Short mmCIF file of C-alpha atoms in Angstrom, two decimals:
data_model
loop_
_atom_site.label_atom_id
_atom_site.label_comp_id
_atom_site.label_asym_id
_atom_site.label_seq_id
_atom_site.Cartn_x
_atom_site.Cartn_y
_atom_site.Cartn_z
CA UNK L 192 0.00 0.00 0.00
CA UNK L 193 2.25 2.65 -0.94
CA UNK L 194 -0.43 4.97 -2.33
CA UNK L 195 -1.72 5.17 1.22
CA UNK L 196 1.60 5.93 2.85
CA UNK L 197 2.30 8.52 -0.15
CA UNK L 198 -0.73 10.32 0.94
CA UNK L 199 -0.07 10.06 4.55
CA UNK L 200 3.35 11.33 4.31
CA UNK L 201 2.09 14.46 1.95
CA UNK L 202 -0.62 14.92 4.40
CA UNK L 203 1.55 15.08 7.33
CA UNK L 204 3.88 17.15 5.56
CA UNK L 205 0.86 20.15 4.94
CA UNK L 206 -0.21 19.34 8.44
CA UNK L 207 3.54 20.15 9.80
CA UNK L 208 4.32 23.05 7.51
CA UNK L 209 0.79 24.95 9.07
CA UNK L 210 2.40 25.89 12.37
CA UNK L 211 4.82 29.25 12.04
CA UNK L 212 7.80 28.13 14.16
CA UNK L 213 7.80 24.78 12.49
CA UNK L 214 7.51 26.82 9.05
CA UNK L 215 10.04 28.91 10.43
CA UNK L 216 12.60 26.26 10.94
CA UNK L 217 11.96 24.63 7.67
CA UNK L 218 12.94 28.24 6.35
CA UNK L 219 16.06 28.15 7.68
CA UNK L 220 16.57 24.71 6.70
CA UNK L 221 15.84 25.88 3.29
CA UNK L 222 19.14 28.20 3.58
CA UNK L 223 21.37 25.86 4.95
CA UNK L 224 21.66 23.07 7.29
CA UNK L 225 22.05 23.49 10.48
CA UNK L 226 21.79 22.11 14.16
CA UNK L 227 19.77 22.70 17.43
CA UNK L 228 21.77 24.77 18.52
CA UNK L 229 21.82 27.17 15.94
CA UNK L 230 18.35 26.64 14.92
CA UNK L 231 17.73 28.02 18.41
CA UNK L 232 18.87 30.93 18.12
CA UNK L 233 16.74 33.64 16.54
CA UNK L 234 13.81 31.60 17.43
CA UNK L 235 11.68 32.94 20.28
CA UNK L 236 11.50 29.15 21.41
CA UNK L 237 13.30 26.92 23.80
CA UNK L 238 15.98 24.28 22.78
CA UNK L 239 13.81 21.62 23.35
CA UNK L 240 10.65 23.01 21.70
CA UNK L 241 12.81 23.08 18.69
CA UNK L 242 13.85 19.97 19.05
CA UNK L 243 9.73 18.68 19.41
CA UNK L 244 9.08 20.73 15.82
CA UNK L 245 12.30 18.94 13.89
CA UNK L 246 10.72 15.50 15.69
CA UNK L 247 7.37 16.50 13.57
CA UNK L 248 9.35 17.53 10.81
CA UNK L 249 11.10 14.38 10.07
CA UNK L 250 7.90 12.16 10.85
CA UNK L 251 6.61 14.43 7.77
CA UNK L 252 9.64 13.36 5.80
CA UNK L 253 10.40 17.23 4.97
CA UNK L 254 13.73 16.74 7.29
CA UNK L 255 16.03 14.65 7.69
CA UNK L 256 19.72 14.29 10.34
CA UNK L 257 22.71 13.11 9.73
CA UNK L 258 25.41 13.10 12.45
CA UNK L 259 28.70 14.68 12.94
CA UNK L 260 30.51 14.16 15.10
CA UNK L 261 28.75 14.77 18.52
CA UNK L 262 26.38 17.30 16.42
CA UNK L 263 23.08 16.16 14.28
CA UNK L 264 22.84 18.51 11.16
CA UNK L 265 19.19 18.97 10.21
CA UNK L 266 18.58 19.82 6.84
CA UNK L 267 15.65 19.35 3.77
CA UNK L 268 14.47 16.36 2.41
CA UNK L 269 13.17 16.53 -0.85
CA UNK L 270 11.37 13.79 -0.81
CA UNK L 271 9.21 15.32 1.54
CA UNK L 272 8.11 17.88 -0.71
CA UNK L 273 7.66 15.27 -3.97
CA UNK L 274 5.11 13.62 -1.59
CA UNK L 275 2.78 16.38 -2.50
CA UNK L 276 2.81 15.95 -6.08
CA UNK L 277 2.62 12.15 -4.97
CA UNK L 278 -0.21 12.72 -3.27
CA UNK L 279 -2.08 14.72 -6.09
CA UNK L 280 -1.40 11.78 -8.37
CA UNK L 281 -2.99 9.71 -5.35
CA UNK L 282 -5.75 11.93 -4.97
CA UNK L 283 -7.17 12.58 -8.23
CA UNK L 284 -6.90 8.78 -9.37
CA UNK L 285 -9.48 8.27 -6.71
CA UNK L 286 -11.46 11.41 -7.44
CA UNK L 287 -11.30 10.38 -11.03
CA UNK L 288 -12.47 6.71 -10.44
CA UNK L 289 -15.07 7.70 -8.05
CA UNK L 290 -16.24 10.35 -10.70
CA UNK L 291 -16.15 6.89 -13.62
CA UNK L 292 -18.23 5.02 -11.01
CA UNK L 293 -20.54 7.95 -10.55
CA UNK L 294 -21.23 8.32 -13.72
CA UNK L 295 -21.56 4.79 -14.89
CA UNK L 296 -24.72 4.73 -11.94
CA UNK L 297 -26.01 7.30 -13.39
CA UNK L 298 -26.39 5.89 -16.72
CA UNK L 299 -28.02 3.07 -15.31
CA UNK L 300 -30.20 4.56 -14.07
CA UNK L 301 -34.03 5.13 -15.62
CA UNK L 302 -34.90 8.88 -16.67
CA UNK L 303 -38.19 7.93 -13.99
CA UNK L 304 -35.55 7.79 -11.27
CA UNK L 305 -33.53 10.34 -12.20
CA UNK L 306 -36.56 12.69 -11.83
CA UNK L 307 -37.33 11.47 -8.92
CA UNK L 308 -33.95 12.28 -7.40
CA UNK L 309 -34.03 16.16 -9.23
CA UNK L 310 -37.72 16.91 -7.19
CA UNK L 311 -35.88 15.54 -4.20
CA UNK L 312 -32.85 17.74 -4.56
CA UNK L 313 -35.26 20.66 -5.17
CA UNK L 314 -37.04 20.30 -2.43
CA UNK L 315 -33.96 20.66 -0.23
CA UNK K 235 11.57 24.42 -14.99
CA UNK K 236 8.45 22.06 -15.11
CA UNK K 237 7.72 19.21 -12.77
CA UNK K 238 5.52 16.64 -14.64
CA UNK K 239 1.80 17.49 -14.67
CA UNK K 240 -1.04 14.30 -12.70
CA UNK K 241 -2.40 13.18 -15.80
CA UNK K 242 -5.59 10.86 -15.15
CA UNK K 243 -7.70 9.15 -18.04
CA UNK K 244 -10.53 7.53 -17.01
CA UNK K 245 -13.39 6.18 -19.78
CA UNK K 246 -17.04 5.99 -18.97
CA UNK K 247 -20.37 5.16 -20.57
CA UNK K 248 -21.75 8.51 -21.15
CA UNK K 249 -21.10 10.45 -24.13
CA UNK K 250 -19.09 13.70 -23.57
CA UNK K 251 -21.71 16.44 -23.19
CA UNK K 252 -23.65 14.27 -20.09
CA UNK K 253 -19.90 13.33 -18.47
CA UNK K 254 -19.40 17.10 -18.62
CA UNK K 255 -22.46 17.86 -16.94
CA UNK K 256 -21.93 14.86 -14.32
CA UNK K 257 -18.43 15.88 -13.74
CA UNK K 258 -19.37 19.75 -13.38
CA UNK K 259 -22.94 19.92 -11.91
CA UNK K 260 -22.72 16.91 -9.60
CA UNK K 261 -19.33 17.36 -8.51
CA UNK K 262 -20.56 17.33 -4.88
CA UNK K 263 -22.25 13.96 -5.48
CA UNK K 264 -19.09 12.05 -6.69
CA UNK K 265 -16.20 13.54 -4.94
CA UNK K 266 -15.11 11.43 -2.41
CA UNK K 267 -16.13 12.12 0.94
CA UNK K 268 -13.36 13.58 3.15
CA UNK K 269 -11.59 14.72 0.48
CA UNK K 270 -12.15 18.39 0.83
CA UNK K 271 -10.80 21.41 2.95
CA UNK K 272 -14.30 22.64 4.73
CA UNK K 273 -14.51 22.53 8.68
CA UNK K 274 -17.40 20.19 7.94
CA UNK K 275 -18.05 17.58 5.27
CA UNK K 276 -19.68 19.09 2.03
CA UNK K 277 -23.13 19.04 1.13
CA UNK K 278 -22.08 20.32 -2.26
CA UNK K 279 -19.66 21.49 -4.81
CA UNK K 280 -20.27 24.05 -6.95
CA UNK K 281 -18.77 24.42 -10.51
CA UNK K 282 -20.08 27.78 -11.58
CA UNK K 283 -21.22 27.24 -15.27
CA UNK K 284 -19.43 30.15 -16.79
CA UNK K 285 -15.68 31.03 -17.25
CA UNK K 286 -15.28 33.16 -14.32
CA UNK K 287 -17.13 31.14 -12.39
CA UNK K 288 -16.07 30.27 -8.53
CA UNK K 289 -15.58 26.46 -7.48
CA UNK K 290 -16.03 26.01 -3.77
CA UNK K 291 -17.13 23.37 -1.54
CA UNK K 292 -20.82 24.25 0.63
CA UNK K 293 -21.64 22.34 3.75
CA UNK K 294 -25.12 21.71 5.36
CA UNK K 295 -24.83 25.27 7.50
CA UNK K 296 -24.28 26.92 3.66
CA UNK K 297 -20.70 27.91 4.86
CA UNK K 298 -18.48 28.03 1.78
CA UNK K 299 -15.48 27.62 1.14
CA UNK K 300 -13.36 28.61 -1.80
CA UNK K 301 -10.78 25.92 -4.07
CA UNK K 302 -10.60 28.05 -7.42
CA UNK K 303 -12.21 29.68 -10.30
CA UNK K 304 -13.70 28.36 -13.65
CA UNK K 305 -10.95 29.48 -16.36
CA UNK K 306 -12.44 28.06 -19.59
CA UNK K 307 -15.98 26.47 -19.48
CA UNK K 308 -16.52 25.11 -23.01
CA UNK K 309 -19.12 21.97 -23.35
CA UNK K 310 -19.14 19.61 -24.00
CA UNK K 311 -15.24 19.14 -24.75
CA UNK K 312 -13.45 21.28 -22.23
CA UNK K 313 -13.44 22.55 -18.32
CA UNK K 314 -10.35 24.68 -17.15
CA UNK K 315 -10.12 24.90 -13.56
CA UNK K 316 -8.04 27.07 -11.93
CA UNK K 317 -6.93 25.44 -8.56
CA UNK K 318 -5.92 28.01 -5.58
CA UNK K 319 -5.06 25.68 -2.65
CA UNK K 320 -1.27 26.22 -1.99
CA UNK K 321 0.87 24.15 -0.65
CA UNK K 322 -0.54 24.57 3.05
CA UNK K 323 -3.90 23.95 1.06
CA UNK K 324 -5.45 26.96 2.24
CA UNK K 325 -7.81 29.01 -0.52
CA UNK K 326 -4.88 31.76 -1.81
CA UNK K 327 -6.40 34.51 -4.46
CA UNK K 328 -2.70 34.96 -5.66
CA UNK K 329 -1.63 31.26 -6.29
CA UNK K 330 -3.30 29.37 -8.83
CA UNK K 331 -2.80 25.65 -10.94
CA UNK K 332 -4.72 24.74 -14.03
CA UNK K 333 -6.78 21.50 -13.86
CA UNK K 334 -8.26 20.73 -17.57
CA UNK K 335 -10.86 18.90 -18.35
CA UNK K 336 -11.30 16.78 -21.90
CA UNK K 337 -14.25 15.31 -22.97
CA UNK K 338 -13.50 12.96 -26.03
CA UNK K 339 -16.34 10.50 -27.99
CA UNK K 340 -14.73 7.10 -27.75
CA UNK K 341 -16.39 5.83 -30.56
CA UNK K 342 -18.60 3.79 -28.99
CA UNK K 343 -21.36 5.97 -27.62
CA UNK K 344 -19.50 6.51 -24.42
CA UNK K 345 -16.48 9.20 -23.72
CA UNK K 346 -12.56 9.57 -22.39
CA UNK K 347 -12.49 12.13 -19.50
CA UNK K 348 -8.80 13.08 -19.04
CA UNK K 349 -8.13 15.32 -15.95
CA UNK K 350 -4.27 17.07 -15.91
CA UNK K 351 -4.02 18.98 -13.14
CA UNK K 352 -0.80 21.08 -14.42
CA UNK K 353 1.57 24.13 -12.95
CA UNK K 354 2.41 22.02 -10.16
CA UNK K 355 5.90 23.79 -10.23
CA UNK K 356 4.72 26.02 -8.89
CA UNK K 357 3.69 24.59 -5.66
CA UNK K 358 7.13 25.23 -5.22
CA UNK K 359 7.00 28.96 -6.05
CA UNK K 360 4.40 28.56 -3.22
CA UNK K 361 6.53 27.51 -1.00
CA UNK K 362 8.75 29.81 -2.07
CA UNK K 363 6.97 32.35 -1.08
CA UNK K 364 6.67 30.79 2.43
CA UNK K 365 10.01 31.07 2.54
CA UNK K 366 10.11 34.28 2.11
CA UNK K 367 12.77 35.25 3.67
CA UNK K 368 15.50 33.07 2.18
CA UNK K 369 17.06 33.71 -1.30
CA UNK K 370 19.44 31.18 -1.37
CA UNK K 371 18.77 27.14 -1.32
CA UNK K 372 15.49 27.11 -2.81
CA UNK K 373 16.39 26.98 -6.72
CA UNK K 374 18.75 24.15 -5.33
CA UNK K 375 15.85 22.13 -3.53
CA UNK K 376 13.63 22.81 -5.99
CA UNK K 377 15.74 21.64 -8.71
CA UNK K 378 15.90 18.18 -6.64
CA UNK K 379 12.23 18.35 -6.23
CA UNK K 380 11.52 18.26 -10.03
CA UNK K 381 14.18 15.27 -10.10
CA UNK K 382 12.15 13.21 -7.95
CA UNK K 383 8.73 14.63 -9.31
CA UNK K 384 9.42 14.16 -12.57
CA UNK K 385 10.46 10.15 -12.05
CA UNK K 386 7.15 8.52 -12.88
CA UNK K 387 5.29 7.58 -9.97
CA UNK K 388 5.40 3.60 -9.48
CA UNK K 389 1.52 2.43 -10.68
#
């Protein structure tokens, strides 16, 4: 079930990006890698609050660590960010099959029924 | 730079001019539940049936909520959609993707519906502009995104 993960990892990756100090992070991120430490600063948050958000972040898959030395170096991961456009592939092969099914009920369906249905909608 | 555009064919009974008016009018009675950005499930979605039309999402309450504008409604061959959920998918005036619409006669009484929901480069413009603040790393991330965006998703 990769689809599923796909859109679970996009998902979580919109989800993570809506907060402003997590955004904030992934900003600097963006400019170059960097640890706690010096995420830290500049941030009006503690060391360990930034060290909750980068938690989030890499559950997202839009970060990723690497260590060196006694220091873990945060930086982008871009498969984070192709999740979306995995996701919209995900997402619009299911809108698009449940729009095919739709519309393959629909022209089963007797014009008696479908009138029935249009004076029911009406009346709503 | 481009990142490869969701193409999705799908082919159904109808012939073009009623799977344009299924896909457009009843939008709200297809779409997969759950699927949408509305603090409550939607009762409906509305395809305005003119270019310039709005497309938004309506719940029971009648609280609406904005995805895009209608950029080309042609029947029975063509719907252009312009998309504006960014990257956070919040409703953004100032960002906008094209989704198209085709409506071809398969020969057999029935029709091809092929969906291409395009731009999607600029998702990372988007975020971009989220980031706006940094100049430098972006083109560099961005240029790995469309790497690994443009690789052909595994079906």
């Amino acid at each position: 079930m990769a689809n599923l993960s796909a859109r679970r990892t996009a998902t979580e990756g919109f989800e993570a990006l809506g907060d402003p100090t997590r955004r904030a992070i992934f900003e600097k991120l963006a400019a170059s890698p960097a640890a706690v430490g010096e995420l830290a600063q500049g941030l009006p948050v503690s060391r360990p609050a930034v060290s909750q958000h980068l938690r989030v972040l890499e559950e997202a898959g839009l970060v990723s660590k690497t260590a060196e030395g006694t220091r873990r170096i945060y930086r982008i991961d871009p498969r984070g960010i192709g999740a979306m456009r995995a996701w919209l592939d995900d997402h619009w092969r299911a809108a698009m099959t449940a729009f095919a099914r739709f519309a393959e009920s629909e022209l089963a369906k007797t014009e008696l029924e479908r009138e029935i249905e249009r004076e029911k909608g009406e009346e709503k | 730079m481009t990142i490869a555009p969701v193409v999705v064919s799908v082919r159904v009974g109808a012939p073009p001019d009623r799977a344009f008016a299924l896909f457009s009018r009843d939008m709200g009675r297809w779409w997969p539940h759950g699927m949408t950005i509305g603090a409550k499930p939607h009762a409906e979605i509305v395809v305005e049936p003119r270019s310039g039309g709005r497309w938004f999402e309506r719940d029971e309450e009648g609280t609406e909520t904005s995805w895009g504008k209608v950029l080309a409604w042609e029947p029975p061959g063509r719907l252009l959609l312009g998309w504006q959920l960014n990257s956070s998918f919040a409703y953004d005036p100032d960002f906008l993707t094209e989704v198209e619409l085709t409506f071809v006669p398969d020969g057999a009484g029935g029709s091809t519906v092929t969906l291409e929901h395009r731009n999607l480069e600029r998702f990372g413009a988007d975020a971009e502009k989220v980031a706006a603040s940094i100049s430098q790393g972006w083109p560099r991330i961005i240029g790995r995104f469309e790497e690994f965006a443009g690789v052909p998703s595994a079906a």
